[in-house]
Short mmCIF file of C-alpha atoms and ligand atoms in Angstrom, two decimals:
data_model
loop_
_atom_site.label_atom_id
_atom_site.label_comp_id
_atom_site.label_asym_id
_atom_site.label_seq_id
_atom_site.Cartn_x
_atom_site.Cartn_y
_atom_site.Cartn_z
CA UNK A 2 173.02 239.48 258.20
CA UNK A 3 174.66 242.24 260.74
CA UNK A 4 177.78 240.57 260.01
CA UNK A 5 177.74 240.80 256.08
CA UNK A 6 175.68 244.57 256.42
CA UNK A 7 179.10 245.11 258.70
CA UNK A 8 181.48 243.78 256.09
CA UNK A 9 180.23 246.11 253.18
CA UNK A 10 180.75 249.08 255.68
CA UNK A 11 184.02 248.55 256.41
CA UNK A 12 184.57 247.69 252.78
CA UNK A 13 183.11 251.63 252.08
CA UNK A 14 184.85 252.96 254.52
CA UNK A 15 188.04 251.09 253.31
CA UNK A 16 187.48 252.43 250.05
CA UNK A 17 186.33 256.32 250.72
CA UNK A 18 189.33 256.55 253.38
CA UNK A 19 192.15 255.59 250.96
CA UNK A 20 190.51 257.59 248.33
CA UNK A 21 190.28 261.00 250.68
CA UNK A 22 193.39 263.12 251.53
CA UNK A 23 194.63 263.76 254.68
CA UNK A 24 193.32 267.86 253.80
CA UNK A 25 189.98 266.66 253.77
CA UNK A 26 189.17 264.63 257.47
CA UNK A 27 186.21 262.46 257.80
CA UNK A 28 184.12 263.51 260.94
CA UNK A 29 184.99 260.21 262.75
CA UNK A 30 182.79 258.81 265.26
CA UNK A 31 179.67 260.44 265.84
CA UNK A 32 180.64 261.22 269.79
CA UNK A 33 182.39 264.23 268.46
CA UNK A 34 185.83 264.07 271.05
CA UNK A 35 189.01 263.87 270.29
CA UNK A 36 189.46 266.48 267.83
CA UNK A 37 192.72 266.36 268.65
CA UNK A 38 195.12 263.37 269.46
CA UNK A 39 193.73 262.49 273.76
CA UNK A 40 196.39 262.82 275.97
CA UNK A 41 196.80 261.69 279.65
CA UNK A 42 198.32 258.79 281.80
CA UNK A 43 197.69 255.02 281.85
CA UNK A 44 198.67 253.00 284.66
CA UNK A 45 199.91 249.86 282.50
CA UNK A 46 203.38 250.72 281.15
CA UNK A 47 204.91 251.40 284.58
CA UNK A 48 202.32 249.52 286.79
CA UNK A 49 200.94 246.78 284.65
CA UNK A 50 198.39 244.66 287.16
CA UNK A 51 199.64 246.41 290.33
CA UNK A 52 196.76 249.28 290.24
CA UNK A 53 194.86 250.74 293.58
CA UNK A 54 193.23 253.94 293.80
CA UNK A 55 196.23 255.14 296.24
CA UNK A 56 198.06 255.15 293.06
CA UNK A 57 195.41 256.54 290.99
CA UNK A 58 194.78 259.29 292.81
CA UNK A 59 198.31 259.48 293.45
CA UNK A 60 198.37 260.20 289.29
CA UNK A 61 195.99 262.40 289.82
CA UNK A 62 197.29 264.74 292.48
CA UNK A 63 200.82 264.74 290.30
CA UNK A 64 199.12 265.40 287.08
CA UNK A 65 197.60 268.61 288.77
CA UNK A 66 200.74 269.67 290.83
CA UNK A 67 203.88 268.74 288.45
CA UNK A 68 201.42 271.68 285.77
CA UNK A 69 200.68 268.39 282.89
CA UNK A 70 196.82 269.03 283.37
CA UNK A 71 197.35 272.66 282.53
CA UNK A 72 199.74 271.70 279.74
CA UNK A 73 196.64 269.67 278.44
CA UNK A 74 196.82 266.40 279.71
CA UNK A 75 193.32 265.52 280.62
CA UNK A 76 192.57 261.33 280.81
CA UNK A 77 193.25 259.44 284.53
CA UNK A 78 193.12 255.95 282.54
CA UNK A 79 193.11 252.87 285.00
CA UNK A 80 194.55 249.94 282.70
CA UNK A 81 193.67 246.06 282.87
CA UNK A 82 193.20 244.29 286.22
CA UNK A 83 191.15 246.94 288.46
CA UNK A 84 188.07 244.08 288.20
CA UNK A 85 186.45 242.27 290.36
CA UNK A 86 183.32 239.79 289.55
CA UNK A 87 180.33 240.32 288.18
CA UNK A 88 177.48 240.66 290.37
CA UNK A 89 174.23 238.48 291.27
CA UNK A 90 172.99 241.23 288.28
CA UNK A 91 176.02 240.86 285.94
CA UNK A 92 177.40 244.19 286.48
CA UNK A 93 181.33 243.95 286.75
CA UNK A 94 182.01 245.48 289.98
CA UNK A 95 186.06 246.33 291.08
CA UNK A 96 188.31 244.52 292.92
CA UNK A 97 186.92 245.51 296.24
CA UNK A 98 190.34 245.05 297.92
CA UNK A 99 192.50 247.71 295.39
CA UNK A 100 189.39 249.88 294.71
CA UNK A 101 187.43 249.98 298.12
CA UNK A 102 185.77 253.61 297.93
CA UNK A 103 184.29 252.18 294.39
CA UNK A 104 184.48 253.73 290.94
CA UNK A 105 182.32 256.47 291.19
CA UNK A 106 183.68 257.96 294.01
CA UNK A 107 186.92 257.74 292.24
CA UNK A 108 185.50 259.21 288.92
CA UNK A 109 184.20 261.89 291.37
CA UNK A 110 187.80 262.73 292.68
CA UNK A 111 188.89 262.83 289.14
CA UNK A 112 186.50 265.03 287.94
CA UNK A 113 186.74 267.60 290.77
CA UNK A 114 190.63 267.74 289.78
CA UNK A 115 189.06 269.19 286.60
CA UNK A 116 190.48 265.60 285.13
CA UNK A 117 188.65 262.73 282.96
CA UNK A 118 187.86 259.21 283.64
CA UNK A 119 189.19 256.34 281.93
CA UNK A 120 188.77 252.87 281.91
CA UNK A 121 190.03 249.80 280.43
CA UNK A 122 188.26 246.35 279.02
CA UNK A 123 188.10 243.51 276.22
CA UNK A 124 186.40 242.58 273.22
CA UNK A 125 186.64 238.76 274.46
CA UNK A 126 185.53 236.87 277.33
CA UNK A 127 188.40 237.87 279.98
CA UNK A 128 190.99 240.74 279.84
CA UNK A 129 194.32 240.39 278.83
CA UNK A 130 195.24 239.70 283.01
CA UNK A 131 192.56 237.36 283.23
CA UNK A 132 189.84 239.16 284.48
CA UNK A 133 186.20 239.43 283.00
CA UNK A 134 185.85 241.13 279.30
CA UNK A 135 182.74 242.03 278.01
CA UNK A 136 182.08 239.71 275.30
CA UNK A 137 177.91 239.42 275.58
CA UNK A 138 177.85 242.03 277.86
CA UNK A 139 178.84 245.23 276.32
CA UNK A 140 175.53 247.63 276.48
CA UNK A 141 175.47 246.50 280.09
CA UNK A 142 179.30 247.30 280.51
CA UNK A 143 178.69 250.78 279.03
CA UNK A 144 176.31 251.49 280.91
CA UNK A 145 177.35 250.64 284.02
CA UNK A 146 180.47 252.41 282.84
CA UNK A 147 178.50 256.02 282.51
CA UNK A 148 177.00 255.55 285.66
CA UNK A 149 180.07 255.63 287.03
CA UNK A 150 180.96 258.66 285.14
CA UNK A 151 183.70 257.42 282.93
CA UNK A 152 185.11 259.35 279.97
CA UNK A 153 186.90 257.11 278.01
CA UNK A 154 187.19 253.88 277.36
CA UNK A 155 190.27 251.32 276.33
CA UNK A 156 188.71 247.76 274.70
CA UNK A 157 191.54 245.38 274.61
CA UNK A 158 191.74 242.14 272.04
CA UNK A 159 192.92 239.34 274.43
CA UNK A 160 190.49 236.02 274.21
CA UNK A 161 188.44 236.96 271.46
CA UNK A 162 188.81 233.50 269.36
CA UNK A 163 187.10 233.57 266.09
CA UNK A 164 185.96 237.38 267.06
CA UNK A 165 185.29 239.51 263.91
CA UNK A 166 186.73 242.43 265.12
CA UNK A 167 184.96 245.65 263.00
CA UNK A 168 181.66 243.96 264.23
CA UNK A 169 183.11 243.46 267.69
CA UNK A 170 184.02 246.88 268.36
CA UNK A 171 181.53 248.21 266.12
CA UNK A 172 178.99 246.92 269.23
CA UNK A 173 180.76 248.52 272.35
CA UNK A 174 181.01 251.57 269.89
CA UNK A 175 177.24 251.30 269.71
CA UNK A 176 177.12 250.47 273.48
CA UNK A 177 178.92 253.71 274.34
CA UNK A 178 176.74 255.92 272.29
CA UNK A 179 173.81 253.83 273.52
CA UNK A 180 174.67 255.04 277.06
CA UNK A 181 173.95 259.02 276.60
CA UNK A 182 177.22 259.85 277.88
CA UNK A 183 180.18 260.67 275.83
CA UNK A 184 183.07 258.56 276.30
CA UNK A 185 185.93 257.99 274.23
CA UNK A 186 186.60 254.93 272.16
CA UNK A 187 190.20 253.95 272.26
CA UNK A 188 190.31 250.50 270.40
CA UNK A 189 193.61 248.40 271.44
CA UNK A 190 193.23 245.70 268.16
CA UNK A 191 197.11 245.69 267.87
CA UNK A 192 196.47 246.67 264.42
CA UNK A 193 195.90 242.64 263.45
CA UNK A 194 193.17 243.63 260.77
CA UNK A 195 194.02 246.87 260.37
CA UNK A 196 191.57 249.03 262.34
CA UNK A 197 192.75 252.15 259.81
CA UNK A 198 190.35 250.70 257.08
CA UNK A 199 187.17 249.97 258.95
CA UNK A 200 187.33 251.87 261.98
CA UNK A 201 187.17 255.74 261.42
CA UNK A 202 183.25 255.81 262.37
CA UNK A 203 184.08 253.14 265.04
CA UNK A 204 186.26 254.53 267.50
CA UNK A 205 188.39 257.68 268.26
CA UNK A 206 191.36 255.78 268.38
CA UNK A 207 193.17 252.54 267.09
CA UNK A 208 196.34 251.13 268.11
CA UNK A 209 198.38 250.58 264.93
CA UNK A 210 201.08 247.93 266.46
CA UNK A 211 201.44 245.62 269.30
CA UNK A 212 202.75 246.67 272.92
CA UNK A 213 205.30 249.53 273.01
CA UNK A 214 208.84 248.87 274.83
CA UNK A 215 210.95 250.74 276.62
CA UNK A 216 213.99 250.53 274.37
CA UNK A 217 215.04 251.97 271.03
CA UNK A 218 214.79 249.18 268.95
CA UNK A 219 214.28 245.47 268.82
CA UNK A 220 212.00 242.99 269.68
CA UNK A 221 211.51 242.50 273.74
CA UNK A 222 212.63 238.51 274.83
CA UNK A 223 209.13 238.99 275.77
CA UNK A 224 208.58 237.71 272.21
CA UNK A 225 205.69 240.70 271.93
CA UNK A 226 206.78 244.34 272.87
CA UNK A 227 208.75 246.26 269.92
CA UNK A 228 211.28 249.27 270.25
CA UNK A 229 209.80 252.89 269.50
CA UNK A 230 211.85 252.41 265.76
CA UNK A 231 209.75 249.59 265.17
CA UNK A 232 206.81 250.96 266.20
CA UNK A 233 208.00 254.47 264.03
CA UNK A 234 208.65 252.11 260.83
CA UNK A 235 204.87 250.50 261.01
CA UNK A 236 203.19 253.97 261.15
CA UNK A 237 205.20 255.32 258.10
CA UNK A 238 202.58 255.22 254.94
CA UNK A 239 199.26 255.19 257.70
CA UNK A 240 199.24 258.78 258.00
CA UNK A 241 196.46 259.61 255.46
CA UNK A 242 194.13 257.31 257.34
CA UNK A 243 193.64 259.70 261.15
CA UNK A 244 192.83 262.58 261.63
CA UNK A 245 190.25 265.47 263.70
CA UNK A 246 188.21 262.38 265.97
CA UNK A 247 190.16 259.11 265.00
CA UNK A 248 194.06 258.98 265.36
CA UNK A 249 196.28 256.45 264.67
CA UNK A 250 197.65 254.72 267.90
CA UNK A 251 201.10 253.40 267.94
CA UNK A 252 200.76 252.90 271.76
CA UNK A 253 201.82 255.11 274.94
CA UNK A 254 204.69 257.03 276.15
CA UNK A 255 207.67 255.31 278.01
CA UNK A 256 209.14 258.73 278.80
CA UNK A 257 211.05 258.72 282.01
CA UNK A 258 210.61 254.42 282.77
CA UNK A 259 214.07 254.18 282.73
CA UNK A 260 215.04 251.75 279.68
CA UNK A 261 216.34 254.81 277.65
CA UNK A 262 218.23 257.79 277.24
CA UNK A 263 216.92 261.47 277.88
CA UNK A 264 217.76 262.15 273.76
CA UNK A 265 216.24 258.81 273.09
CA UNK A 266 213.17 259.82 275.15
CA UNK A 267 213.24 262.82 273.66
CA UNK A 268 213.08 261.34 270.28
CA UNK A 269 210.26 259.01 271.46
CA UNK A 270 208.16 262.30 272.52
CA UNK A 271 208.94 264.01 269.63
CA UNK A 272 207.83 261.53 266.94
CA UNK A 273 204.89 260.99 268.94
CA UNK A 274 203.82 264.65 268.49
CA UNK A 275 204.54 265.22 264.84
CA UNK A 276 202.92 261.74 263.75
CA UNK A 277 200.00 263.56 265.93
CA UNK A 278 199.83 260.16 268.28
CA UNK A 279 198.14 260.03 271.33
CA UNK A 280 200.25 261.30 274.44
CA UNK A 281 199.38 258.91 277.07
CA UNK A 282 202.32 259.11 279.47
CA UNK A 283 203.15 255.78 281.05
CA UNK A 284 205.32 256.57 283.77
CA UNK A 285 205.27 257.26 287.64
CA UNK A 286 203.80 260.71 287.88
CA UNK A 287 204.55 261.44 291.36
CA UNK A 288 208.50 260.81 291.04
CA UNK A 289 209.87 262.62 287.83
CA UNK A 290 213.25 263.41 287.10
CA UNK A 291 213.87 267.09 285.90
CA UNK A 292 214.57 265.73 282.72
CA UNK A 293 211.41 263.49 282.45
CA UNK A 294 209.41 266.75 283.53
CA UNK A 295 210.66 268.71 280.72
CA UNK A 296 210.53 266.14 277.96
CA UNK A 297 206.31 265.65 279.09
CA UNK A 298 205.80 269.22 279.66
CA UNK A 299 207.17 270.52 276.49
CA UNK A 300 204.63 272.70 275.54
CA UNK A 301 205.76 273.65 272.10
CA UNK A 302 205.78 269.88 271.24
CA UNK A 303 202.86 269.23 272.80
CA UNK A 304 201.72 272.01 270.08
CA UNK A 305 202.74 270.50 267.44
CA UNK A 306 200.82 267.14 268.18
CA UNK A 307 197.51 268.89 269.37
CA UNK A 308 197.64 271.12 266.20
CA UNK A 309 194.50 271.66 265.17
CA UNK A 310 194.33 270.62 261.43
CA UNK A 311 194.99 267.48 262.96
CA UNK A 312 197.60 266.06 259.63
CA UNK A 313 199.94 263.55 261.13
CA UNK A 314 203.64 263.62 260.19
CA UNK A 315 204.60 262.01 256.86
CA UNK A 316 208.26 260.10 256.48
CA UNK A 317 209.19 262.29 253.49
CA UNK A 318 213.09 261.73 253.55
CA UNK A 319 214.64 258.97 254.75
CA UNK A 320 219.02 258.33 254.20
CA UNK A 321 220.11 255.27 255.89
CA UNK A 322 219.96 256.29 259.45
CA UNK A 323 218.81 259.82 259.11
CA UNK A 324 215.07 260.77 258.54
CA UNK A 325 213.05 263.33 258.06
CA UNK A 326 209.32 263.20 259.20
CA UNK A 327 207.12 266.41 258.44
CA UNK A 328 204.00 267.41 259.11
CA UNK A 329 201.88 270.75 257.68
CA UNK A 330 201.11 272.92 260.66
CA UNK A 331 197.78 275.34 261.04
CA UNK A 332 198.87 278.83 259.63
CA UNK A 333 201.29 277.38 256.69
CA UNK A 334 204.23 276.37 259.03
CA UNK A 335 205.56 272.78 259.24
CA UNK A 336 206.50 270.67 262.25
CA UNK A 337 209.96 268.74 261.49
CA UNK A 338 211.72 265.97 263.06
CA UNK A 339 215.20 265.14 261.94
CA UNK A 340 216.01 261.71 262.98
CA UNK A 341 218.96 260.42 263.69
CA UNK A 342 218.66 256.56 264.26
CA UNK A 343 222.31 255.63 264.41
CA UNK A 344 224.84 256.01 267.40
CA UNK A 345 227.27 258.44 266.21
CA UNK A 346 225.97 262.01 266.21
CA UNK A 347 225.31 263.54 262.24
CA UNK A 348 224.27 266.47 260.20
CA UNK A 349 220.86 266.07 258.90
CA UNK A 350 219.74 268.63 256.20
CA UNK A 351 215.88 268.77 255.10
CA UNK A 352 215.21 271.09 252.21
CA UNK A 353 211.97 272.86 251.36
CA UNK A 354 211.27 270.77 249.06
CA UNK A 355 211.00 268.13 251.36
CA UNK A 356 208.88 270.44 252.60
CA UNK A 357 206.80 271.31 249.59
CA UNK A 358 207.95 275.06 249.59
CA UNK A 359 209.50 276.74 246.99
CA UNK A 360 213.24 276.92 247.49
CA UNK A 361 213.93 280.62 246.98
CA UNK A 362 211.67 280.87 250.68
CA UNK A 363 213.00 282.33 252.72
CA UNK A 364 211.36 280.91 256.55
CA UNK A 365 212.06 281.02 259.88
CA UNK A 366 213.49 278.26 261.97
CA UNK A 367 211.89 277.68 265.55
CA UNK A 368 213.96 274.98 267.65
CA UNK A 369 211.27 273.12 269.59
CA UNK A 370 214.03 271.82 272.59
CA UNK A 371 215.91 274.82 272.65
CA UNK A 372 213.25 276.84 272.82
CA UNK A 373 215.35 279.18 270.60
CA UNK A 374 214.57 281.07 267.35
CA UNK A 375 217.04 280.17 264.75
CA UNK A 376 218.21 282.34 261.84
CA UNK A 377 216.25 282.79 258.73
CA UNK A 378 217.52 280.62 255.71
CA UNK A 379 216.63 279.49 252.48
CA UNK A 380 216.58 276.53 250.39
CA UNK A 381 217.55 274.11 253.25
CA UNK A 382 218.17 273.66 256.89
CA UNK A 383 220.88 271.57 258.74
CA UNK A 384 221.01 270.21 262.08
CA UNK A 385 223.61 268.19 264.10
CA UNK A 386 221.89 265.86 265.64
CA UNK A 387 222.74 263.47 268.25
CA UNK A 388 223.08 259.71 268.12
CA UNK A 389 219.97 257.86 268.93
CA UNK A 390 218.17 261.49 269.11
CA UNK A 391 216.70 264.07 267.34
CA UNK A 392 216.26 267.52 266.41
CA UNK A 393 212.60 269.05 266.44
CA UNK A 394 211.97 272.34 264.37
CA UNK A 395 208.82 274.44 262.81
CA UNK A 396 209.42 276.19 259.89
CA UNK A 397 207.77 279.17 259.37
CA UNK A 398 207.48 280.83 255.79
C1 LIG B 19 197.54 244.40 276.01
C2 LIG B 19 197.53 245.87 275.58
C3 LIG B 19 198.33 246.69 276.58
C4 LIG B 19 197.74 246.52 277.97
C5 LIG B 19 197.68 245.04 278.36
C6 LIG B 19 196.88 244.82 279.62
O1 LIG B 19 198.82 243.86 275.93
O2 LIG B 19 198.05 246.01 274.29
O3 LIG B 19 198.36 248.05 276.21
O4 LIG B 19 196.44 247.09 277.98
O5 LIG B 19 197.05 244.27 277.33
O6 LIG B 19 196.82 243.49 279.98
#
């Protein structure tokens, strides 16, 4: 019966989010966070199962001294593989040997950074790396979870079988709320059934694609982690469906892990913050190149993706290699990404009515990686824009 009563929901909310615009935002989940995209560091893209809480707090001493807290980087997420066992009670405790002090006391050293807590699990019966999920066990989970004084929360879809997944998340959601504690829902489906339909009331987040990799494009030998223009292609038509309290995911930052180039990175960041993604960096906090430091502490990107009408980016142009992806900024202004996907270096020109502006406007030009007002124009504006890179603008009317 829960499972058909759960079917017709997601059928509704199928329905009432294709028919809404992106103008008009559903509330999302009833926690009320993330009313902009979350943004913060994960220990899986650089450390996979190799977590401790030397590192973590390692993250969190570098978050606070390199200035990303203050430029609004806020989640200390601890990936797959910090669990231990379950308990003579069936609480999951840590791995006793990476996490000795415990979670709270970690969650404790977090907090008093003025930083939040998250934590990572799975739908099924064991994680991704093999350790326990919380299939059966997810009101306990969350609960043992806010005691520990966690913030948000990852749920993973590794060994979940003949899992229905709206009804399986649709649980821990009801777990977390269940706890008293507000903690973000960040659901990591992969975008199999297409969280975007059902999951709007579920969750504050949904991945959109499977695992990010740290190259432009292609598919990893892996056989399962995609290039950023992969990832970028699947998100193209989605945009309608996030918005204020449940974003589209299309997985975390690889700035500064070394399998691309500064402009590709900065492409990477830059797409991220006009499609109004998440901006969990992924990389070793405590040893950033110059470069990485000023790609993740752009703070006029960073902006653009925590703006607060909350309207991800749009492809509205696209020209073989060259792209334009827009998105309407608070105020009347617009956030645009010219995208230039082959090698060579091009001009890219977007036009206002790419824009939806009336061509005789007159608008400013604000480049967001020079840091530079441009002159006023009209009609049109070109960049050059280098191979494998982009240019990032707001125009202002
Ligand atoms: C999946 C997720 C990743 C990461 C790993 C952990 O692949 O998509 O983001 O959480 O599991 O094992």
């Amino acid at each position: 019966m829960k499972k058909v009563l759960v079917l017709i929901a997601a059928c509704a909310l199928a329905a009432s989010a294709e028919a809404r615009s992106a103008a008009d935002p559903l509330p999302g989940v009833a926690n009320g966070l993330a009313r902009t995209p979350p943004m913060g560091w994960n220990s899986w893209n650089k450390f996979g199962c190799n977590v401790n809480e030397k590192l973590v707090r390692s993250a969190v001493d570098a978050m606070v001294s390199t200035g990303m807290r203050d430029a609004g980087y806020q989640y200390i997420v601890i990936d797959d593989c910090w669990q231990g066992q379950r308990n003579a009670q069936g609480d999951i405790e840590p791995d006793a040997s990476r996490f000795p002090s415990g979670m709270a006391a970690l969650a404790d050293y977090i907090h008093k950074k003025g930083l939040k807590f998250g934590i990572y699990s799975d739908a099924g019966t064991k994680t991704c790396g093999g350790r326990p999920g919380s299939r059966g066990r997810e009101f306990q989970d969350a609960q043992r979870y806010a005691s520990w004084g966690v913030d948000y929360l990852k749920y993973d879809w590794c060994n979940t079988g003949t899992q229905d997944a709206a009804s399986s998340y649709l649980t821990m959601s009801e777990a977390l709320q269940a706890s008293g504690r507000p903690i973000v829902f960040s659901l990591c489906e992969w975008g199999n059934s297409k969280p975007w339909l059902w999951a709007t009331n579920v969750g504050n987040l949904w991945r959109t694609t499977g695992d990010v990799d740290d190259h432009w494009e292609g598919l990893n030998p892996n056989g399962y982690s995609i290039g950023v223009m992969n990832i970028v292609d699947m998100q193209a038509g989605l945009e309608s469906f996030a918005g204020p309290g449940h974003w589209n995911d299309p997985d975390m930052l690889e700035v500064g892990n070394g399998g691309m180039s500064d402009n590709e990175y900065r492409a990477h960041f830059s797409l991220w913050a006009v499609m109004a993604a998440p901006l969990m960096a992924g990389n070793d906090l405590s040893a950033m190149s110059r470069e990485t430091k000023a790609i993740l502490l752009n703070k006029e990107v960073i902006a653009v993706d925590q703006d607060p009408l909350g309207i991800p980016a749009s492809r509205v142009a696209k020209n073989g290699d060259a792209e334009i992806w827009s998105r309407p900024l608070k105020g009347g202004g617009r956030a645009v990404v010219l995208l230039n996907r082959g090698t060579a270096p091009r001009d890219i020109t977007v036009t206002w009515e790419d824009l939806r502006y009336p061509n005789t406007l007159n608008a400013g030009v604000r480049d967001l990686w020079l840091h530079k007002d441009l002159p006023r124009t009209k009609g049109r504006y070109t960049a050059h824009v280098p191979g494998h890179g982009v240019v990032m603008v707001v125009i202002r009317p």
